[in-house]
mmCIF file of C-alpha atoms in Angstrom:
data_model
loop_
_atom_site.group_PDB
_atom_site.id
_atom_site.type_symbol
_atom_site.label_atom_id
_atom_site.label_comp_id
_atom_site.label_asym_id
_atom_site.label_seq_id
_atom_site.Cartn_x
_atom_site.Cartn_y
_atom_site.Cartn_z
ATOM 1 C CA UNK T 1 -244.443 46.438 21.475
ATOM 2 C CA UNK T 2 -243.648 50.039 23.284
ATOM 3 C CA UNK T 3 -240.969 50.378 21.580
ATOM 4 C CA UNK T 4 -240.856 53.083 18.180
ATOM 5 C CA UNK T 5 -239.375 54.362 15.713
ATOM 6 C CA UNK T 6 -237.088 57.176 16.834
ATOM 7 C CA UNK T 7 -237.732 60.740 15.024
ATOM 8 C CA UNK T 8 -236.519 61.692 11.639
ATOM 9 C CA UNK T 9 -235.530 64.840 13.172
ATOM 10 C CA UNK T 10 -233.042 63.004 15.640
ATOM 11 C CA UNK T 11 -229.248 62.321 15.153
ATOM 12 C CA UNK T 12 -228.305 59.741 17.325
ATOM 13 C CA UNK T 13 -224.550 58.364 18.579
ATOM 14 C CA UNK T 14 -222.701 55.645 20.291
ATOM 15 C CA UNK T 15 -219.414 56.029 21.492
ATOM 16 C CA UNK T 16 -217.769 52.943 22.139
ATOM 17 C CA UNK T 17 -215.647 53.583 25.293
ATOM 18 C CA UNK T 18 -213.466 51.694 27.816
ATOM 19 C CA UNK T 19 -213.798 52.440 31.660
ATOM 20 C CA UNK T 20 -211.502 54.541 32.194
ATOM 21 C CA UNK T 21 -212.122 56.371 29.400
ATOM 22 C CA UNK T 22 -215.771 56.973 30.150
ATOM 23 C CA UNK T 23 -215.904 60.043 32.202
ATOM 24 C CA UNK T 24 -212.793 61.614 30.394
ATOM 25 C CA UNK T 25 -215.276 61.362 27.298
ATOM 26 C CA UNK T 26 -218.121 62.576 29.346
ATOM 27 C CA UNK T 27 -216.306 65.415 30.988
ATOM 28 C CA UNK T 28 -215.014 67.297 27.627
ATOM 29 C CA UNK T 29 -218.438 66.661 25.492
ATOM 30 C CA UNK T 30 -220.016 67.991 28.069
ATOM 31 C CA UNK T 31 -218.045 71.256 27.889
ATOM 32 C CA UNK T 32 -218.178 71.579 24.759
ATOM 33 C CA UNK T 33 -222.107 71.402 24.670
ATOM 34 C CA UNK T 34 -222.285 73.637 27.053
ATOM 35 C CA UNK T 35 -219.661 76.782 25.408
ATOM 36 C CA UNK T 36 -222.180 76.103 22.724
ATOM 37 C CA UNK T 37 -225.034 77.308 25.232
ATOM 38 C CA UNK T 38 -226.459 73.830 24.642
ATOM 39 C CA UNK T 39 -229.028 72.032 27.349
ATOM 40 C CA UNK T 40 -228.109 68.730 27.774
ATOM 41 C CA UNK T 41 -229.966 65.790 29.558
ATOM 42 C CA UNK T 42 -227.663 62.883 31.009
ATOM 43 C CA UNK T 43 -229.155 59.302 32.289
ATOM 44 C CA UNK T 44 -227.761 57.495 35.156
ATOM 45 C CA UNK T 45 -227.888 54.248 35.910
ATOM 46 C CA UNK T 46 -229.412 54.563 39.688
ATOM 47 C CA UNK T 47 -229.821 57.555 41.955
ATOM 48 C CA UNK T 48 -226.952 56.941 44.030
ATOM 49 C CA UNK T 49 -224.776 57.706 40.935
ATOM 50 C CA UNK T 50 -227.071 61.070 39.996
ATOM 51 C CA UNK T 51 -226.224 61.866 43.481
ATOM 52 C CA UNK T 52 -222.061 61.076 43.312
ATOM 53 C CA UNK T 53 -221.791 62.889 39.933
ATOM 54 C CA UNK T 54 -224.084 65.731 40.723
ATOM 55 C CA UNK T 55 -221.152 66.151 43.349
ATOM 56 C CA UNK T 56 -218.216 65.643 41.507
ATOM 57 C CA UNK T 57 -218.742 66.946 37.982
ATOM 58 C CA UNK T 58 -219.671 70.927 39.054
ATOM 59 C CA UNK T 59 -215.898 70.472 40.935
ATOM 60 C CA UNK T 60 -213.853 68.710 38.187
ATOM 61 C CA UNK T 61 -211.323 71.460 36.884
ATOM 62 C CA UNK T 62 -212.253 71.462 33.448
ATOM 63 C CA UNK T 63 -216.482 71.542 34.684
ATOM 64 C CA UNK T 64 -215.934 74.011 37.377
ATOM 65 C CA UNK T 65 -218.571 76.734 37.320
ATOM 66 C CA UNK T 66 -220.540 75.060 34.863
ATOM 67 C CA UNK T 67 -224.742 75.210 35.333
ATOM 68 C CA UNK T 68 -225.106 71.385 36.586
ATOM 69 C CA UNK T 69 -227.525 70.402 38.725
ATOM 70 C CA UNK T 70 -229.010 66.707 39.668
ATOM 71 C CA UNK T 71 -232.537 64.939 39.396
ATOM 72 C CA UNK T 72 -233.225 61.442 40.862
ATOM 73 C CA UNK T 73 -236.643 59.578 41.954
ATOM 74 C CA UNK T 74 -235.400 59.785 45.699
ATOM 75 C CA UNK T 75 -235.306 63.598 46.217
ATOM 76 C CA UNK T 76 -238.129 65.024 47.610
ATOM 77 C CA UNK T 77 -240.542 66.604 45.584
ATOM 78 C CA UNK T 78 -239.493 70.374 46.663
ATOM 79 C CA UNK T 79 -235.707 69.686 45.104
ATOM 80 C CA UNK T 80 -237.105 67.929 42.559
ATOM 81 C CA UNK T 81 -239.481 70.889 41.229
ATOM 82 C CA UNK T 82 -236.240 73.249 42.231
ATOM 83 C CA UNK T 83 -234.148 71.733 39.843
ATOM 84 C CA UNK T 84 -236.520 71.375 36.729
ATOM 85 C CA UNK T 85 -237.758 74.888 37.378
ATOM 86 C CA UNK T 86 -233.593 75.482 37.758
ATOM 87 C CA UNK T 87 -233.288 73.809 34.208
ATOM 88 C CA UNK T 88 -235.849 75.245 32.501
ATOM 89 C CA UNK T 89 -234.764 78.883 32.772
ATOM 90 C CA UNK T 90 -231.074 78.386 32.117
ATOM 91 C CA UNK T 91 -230.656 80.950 28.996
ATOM 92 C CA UNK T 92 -227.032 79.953 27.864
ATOM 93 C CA UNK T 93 -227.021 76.041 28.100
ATOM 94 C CA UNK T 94 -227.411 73.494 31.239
ATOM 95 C CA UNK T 95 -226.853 70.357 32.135
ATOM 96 C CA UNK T 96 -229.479 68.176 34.064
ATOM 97 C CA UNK T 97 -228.071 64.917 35.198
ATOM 98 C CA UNK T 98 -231.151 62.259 36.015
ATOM 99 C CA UNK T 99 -232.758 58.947 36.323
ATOM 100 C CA UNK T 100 -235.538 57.400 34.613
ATOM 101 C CA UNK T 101 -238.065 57.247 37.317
ATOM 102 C CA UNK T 102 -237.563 61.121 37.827
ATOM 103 C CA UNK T 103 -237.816 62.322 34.170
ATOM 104 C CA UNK T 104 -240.776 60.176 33.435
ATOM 105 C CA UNK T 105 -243.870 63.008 32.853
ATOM 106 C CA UNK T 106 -241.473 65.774 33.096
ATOM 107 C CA UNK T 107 -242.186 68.657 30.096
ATOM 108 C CA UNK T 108 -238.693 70.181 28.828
ATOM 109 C CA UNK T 109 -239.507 71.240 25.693
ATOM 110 C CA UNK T 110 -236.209 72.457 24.588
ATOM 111 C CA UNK T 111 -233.468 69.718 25.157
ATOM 112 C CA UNK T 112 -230.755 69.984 22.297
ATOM 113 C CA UNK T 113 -228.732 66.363 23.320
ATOM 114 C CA UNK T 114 -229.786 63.355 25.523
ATOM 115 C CA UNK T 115 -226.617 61.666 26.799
ATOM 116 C CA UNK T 116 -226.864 57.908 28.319
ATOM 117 C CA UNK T 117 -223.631 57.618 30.156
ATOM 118 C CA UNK T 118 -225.531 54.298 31.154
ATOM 119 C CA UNK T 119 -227.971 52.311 29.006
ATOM 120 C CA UNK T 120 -231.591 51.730 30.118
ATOM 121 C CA UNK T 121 -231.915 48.642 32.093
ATOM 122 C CA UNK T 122 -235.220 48.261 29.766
ATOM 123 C CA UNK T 123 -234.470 48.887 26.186
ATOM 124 C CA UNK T 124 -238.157 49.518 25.843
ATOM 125 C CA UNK T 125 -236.649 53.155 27.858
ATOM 126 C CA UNK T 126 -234.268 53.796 25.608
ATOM 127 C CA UNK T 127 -236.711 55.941 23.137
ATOM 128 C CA UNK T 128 -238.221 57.553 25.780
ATOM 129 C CA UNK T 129 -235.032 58.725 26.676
ATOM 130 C CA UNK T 130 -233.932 60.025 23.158
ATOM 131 C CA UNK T 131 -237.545 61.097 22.776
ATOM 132 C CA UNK T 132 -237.035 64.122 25.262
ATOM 133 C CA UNK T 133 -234.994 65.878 22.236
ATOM 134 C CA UNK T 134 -236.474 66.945 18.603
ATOM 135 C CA UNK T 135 -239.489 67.496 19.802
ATOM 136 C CA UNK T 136 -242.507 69.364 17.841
ATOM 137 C CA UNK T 137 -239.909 69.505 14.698
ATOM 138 C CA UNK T 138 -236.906 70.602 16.482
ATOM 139 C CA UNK T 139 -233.773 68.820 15.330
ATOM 140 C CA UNK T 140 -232.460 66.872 18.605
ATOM 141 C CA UNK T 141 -229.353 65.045 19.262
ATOM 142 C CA UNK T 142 -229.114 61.693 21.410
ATOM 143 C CA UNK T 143 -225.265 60.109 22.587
ATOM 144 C CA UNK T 144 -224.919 56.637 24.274
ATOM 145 C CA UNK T 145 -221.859 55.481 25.824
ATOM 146 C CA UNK T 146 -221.099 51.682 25.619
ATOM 147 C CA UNK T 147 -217.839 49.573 26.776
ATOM 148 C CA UNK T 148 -216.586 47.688 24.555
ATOM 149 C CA UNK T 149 -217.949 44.278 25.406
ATOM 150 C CA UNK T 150 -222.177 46.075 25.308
ATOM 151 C CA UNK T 151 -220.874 46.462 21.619
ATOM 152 C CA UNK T 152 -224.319 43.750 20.609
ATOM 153 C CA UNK T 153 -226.715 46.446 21.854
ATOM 154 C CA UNK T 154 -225.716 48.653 18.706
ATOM 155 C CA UNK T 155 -227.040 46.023 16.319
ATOM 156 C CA UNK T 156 -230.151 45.133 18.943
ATOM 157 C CA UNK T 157 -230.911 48.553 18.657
ATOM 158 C CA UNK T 158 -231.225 48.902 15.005
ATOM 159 C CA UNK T 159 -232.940 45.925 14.322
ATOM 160 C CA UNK T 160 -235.755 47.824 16.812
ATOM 161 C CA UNK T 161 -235.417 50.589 14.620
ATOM 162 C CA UNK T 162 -232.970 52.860 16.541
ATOM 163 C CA UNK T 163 -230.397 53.008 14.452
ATOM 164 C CA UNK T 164 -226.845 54.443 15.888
ATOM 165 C CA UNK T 165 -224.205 56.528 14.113
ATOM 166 C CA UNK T 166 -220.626 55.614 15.559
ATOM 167 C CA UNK T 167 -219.147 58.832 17.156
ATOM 168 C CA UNK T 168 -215.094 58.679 17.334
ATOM 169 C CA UNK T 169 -213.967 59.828 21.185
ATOM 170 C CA UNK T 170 -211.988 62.610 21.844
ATOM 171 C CA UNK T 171 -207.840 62.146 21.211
ATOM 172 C CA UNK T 172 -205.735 62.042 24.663
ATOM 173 C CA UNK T 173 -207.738 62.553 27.376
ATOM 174 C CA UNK T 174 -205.717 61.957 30.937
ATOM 175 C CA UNK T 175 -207.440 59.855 33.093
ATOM 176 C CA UNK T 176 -209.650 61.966 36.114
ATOM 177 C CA UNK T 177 -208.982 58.899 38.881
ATOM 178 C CA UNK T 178 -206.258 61.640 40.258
ATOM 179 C CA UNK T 179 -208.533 64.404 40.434
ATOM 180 C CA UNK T 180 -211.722 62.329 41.819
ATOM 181 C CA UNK T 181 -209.306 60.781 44.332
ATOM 182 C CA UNK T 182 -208.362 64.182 45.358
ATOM 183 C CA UNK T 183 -212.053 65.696 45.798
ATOM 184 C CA UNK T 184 -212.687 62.175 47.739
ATOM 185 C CA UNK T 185 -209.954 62.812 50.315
ATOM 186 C CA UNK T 186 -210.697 66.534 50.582
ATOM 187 C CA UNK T 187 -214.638 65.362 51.566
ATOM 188 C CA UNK T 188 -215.978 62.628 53.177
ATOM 189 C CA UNK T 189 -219.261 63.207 51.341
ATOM 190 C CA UNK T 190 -217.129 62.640 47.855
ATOM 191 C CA UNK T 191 -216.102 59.697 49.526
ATOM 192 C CA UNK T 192 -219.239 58.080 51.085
ATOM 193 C CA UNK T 193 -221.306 59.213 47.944
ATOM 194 C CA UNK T 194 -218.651 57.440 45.579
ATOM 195 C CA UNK T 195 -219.266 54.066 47.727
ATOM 196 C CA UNK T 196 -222.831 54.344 47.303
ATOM 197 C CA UNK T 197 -222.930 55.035 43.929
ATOM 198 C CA UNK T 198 -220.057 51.750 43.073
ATOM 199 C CA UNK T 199 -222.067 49.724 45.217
ATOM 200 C CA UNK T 200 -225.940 50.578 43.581
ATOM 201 C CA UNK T 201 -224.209 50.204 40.046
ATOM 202 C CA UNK T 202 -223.258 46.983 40.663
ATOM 203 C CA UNK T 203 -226.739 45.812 41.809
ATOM 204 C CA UNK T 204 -228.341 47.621 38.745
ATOM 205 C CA UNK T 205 -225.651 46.239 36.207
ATOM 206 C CA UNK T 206 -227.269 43.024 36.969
ATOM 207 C CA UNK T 207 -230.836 43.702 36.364
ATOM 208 C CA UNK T 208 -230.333 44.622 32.751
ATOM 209 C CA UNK T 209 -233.295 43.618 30.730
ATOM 210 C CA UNK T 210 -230.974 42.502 28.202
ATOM 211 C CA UNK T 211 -228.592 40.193 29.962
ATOM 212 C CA UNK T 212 -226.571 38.858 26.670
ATOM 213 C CA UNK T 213 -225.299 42.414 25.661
ATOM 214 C CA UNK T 214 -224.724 43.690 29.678
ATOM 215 C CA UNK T 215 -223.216 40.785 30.924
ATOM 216 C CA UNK T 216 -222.233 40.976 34.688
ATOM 217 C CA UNK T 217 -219.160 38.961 34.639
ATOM 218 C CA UNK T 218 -217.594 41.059 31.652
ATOM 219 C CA UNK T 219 -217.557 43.700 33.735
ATOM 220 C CA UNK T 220 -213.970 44.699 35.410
ATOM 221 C CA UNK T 221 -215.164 46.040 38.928
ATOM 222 C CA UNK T 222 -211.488 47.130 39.786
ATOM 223 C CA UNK T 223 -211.838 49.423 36.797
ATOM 224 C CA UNK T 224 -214.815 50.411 37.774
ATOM 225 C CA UNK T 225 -213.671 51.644 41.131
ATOM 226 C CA UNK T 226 -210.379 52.828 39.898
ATOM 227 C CA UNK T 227 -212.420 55.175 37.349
ATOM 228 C CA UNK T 228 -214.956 56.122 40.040
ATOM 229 C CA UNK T 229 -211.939 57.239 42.091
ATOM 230 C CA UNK T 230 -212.688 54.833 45.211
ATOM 231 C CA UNK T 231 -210.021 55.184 47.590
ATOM 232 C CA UNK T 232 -210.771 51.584 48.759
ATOM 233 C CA UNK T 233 -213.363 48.263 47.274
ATOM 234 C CA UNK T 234 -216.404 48.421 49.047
ATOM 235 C CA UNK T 235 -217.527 45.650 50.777
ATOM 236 C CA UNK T 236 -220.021 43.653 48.515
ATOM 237 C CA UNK T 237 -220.605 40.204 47.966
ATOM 238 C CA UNK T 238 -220.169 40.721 44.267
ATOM 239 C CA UNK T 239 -216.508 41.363 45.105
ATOM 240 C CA UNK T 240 -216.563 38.292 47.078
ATOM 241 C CA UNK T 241 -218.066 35.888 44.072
ATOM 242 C CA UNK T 242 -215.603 36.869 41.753
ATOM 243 C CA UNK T 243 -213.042 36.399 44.297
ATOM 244 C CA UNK T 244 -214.209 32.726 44.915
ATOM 245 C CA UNK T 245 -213.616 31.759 41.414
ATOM 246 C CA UNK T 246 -210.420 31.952 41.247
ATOM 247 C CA UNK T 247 -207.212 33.757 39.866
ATOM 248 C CA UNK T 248 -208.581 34.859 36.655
ATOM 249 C CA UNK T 249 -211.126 36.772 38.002
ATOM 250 C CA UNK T 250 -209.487 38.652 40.812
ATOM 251 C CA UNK T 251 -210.270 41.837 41.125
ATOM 252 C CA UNK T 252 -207.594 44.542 40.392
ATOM 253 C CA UNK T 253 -207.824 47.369 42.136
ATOM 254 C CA UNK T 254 -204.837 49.311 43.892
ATOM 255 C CA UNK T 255 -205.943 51.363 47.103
ATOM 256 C CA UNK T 256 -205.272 55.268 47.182
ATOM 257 C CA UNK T 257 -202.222 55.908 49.057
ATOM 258 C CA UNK T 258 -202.906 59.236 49.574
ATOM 259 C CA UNK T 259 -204.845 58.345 52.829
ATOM 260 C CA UNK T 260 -204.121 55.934 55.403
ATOM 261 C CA UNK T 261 -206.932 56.424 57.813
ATOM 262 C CA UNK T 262 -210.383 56.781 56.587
ATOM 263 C CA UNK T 263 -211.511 57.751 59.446
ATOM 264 C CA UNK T 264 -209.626 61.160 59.463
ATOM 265 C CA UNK T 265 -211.510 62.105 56.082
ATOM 266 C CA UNK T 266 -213.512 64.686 57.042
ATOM 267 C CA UNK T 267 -216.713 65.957 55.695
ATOM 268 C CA UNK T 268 -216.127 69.821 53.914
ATOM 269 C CA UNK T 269 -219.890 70.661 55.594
ATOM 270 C CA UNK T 270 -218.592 71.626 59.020
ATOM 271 C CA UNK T 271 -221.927 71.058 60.831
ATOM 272 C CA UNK T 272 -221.497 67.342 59.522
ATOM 273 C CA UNK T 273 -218.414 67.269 60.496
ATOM 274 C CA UNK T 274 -219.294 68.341 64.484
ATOM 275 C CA UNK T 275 -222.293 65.968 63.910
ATOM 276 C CA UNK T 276 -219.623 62.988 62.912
ATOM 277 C CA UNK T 277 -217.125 63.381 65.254
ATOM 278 C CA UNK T 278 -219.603 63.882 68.325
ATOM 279 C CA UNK T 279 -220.894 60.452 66.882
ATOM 280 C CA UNK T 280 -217.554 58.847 67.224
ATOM 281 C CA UNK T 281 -217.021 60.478 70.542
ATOM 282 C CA UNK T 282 -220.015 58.813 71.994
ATOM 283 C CA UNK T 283 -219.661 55.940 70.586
ATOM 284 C CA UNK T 284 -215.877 55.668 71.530
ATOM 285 C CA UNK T 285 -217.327 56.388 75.363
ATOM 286 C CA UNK T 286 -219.812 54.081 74.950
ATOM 287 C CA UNK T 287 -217.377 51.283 74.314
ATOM 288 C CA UNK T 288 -214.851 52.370 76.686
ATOM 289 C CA UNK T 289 -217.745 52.194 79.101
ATOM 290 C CA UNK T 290 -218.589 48.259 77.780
ATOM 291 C CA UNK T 291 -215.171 47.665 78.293
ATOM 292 C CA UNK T 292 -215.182 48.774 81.576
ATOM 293 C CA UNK T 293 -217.911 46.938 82.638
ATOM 294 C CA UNK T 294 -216.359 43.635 80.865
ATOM 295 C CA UNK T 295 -213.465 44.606 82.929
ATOM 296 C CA UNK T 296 -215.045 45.008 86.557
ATOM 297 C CA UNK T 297 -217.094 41.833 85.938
ATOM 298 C CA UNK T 298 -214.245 40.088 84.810
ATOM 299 C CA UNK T 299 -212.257 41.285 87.921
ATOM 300 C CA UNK T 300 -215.260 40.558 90.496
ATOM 301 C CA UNK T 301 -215.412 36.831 88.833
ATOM 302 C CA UNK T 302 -211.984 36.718 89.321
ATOM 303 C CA UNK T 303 -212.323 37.722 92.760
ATOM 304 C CA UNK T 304 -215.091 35.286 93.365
ATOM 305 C CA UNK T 305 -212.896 32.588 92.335
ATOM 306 C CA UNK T 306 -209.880 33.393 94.582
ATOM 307 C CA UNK T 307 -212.340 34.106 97.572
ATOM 308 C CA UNK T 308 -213.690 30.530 96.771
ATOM 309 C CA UNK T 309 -209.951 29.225 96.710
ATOM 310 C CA UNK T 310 -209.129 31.045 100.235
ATOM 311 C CA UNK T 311 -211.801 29.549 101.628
ATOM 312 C CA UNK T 312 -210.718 26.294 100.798
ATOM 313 C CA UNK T 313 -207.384 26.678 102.170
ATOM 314 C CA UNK T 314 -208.417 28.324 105.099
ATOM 315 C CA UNK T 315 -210.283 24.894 106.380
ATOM 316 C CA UNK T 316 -209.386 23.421 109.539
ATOM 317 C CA UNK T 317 -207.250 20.150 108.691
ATOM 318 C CA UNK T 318 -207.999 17.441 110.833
ATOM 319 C CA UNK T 319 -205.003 14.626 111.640
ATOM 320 C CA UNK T 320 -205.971 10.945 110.161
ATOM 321 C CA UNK T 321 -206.053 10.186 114.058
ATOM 322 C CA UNK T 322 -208.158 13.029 114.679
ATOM 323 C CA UNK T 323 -210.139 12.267 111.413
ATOM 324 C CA UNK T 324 -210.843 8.574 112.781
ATOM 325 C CA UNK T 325 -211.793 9.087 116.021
ATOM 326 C CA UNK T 326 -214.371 11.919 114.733
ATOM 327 C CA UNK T 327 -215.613 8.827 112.014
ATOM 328 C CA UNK T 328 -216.201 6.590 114.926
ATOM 329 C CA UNK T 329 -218.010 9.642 117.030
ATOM 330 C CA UNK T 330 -220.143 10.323 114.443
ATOM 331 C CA UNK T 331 -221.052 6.337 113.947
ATOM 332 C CA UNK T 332 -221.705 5.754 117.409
#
C-alpha cells in the first residue's frame, strides 16, 4: 500500500490523554516549542475546528502573543497563500494550525515537530503528516494525542511500521473550560465558532477509516463540549441517539451559568455586531408585523361571524298564526 516506513531521522510520540486533559497538554507543549524558537505544524480534525482554535489559542493566557496563525481547505486561496508565506518567514518559531486537504502539496522545508491533536481519519495520512518534518536529513519530531480508549491505534501503527514512543503528559495542568468559557461569553464569534467546530467533530469522528480503534460510541460528547468550553449542547441528532438509548448513555454536560441569554452575547467585531442586531431588529418587526396581520384577520373573522349572528337575530319573527296563514298563501 501508500503507506511507508517513517524516516530514521524522525522521533515520533503518543501521548495518551483524557478529554479534558487534551488542550491543557496541547496548550503548554506548545509553549514550550515555541520559547525554543521551534516551528510547529498541528492537524485538526475538520476546518471548523482549525477555525475555533485559530481563535482561541492566540487568546489563551498562557498562548497570548504567541505567532499562531490557521490553515484549512475552506479559506480562500489569498489567506491561504497569506498564512504559508506568514509561516515560512517566522525567524524565532511558529505555529501553523491545519487540515489535511490544505497542507497537501504545500513545501515547508523546515518544520521541527508535527503535532496531531486529532488522528487522520485515513491512517494511510498519518505519514504524510509526520513526513512534513526531517526532511532532506534534518532530524524531525512528530506528537500524536490519543484518549485513552484510541489506545489500539498505537499497536496498528507499528505493525505498519510507525512505531510510537510513549511521551508522559505534563504534571497538574488546571483545566482551560473556565478560560474558553470566558472568551465564549466575551464573543459571540468564540461562541458560534465553538458550535461549529463540536458539531463538524462529531460528524468526522464517525468517518474514521479505522472504526475499531475510533469508536463513536466510546466517545463522551459531554466531555467533549465541557473541554471545548460550550456554554450549551448543540443541537445534533448524535446527541439525540445517545439520548434514546437510555440512562447509561446520557449525556453529561452542565450548561455555563455565567450567561443566561444567548442572545445578549455579543460579537467583539462591532460592525458584526450592528450587522446582528439590525438582523434581529428586522426580523423582530417582521414578526410583529405577521402578528399583526394574524391579529386583524383574526379580528375581521371574528367580526364576520358576529355580523353573521346579528343578522340572524335581526330577522323578522313571524307568529305560528301569521306563519300559517303565509303557508297557505304561498300554496294557493
Amino acid at each position: 500500500g501508500e503507506f511507508t516506513m517513517t524516516p530514521s531521522s524522525l522521533d515520533s510520540f503518543v501521548m495518551l490523554v483524557d478529554e479534558e486533559a487534551r488542550l491543557p497538554q496541547l496548550v503548554r507543549f506548545l509553549r514550550t516549542q515555541l520559547d525554543a524558537k521551534k516551528k510547529v505544524m498541528i492537524y485538526f480534525l475538520t476546518c471548523a475546528c482549525v477555525d475555533f482554535y485559530g481563535l482561541v489559542l492566540p487568546q489563551l493566557p498562557e498562548l497570548q502573543g504567541c505567532p499562531i496563525s490557521p490553515l484549512h481547505g475552506k479559506m480562500n486561496p489569498k489567506a491561504r497563500k497569506k498564512a504559508y508565506d506568514w509561516f515560512l518567514a517566522q525567524p524565532d518559531g511558529a505555529a501553523l494550525l491545519c487540515t489535511d486537504v490544505a497542507a497537501r502539496g504545500l513545501d515547508l522545508p523546515d518544520v521541527d515537530w508535527v503535532v496531531q491533536f486529532d488522528a487522520p481519519q485515513d491512517p494511510n495520512a498519518y505519514v504524510h503528516r509526520v513526513g512534513r518534518t526531517a526532511r532532506m536529513g534534518r532530524r524531525g519530531s512528530a506528537l500524536l494525542l490519543l484518549r485513552p480508549h484510541e489506545d489500539t491505534y498505537v499497536p496498528f501503527l507499528a505493525v505498519r511500521k510507525a512505531p510510537l514512543t510513549p511521551m508522559a503528559p505534563a504534571a497538574a495542568l488546571p483545566p482551560l473550560k473556565a478560560a474558553l468559557t470566558k472568551l465564549a461569553v466575551a464573543d459571540r464569534a468564540v461562541m458560534e465558532k465553538g458550535a461549529r467546530a463540536y458539531v463538524s467533530y462529531l460528524k468526522a469522528y464517525q468517518e474514521h477509516v479505522c472504526k475499531y480503534v475510533f469508536v463513536f460510541d466510546r466517545l463522551d460528547l459531554g466531555q467533549l463540549a465541557s473541554a471545548m468550553g460550550l456554554l450549551r449542547l448543540p443541537k445534533v441528532r448524535e446527541l439525540g441517539r445517545k439520548r434514546k438509548r437510555g440512562k447509561d448513555s446520557w449525556v453529561e454536560f452542565e450548561p455555563a451559568a455565567e450567561v443566561a441569554d444567548l442572545n445578549a452575547i455579543r460579537y467583539k467585531d462591532k460592525q458584526r455586531e450592528r450587522q446582528r442586531q439590525a438582523g434581529r431588529a428586522k426580523a423582530a418587526a417582521q414578526a410583529e408585523g405577521e402578528e399583526a396581520g394574524a391579529g386583524s384577520d383574526r379580528a375581521s373573522r371574528r367580526g364576520g361571524r358576529a355580523a353573521v349572528a346579528t343578522r340572524k337575530e335581526e330577522r323578522p319573527r313571524l307568529s305560528p298564526k301569521e306563519e300559517a296563514a303565509a303557508r297557505a298563501a304561498a300554496a294557493a
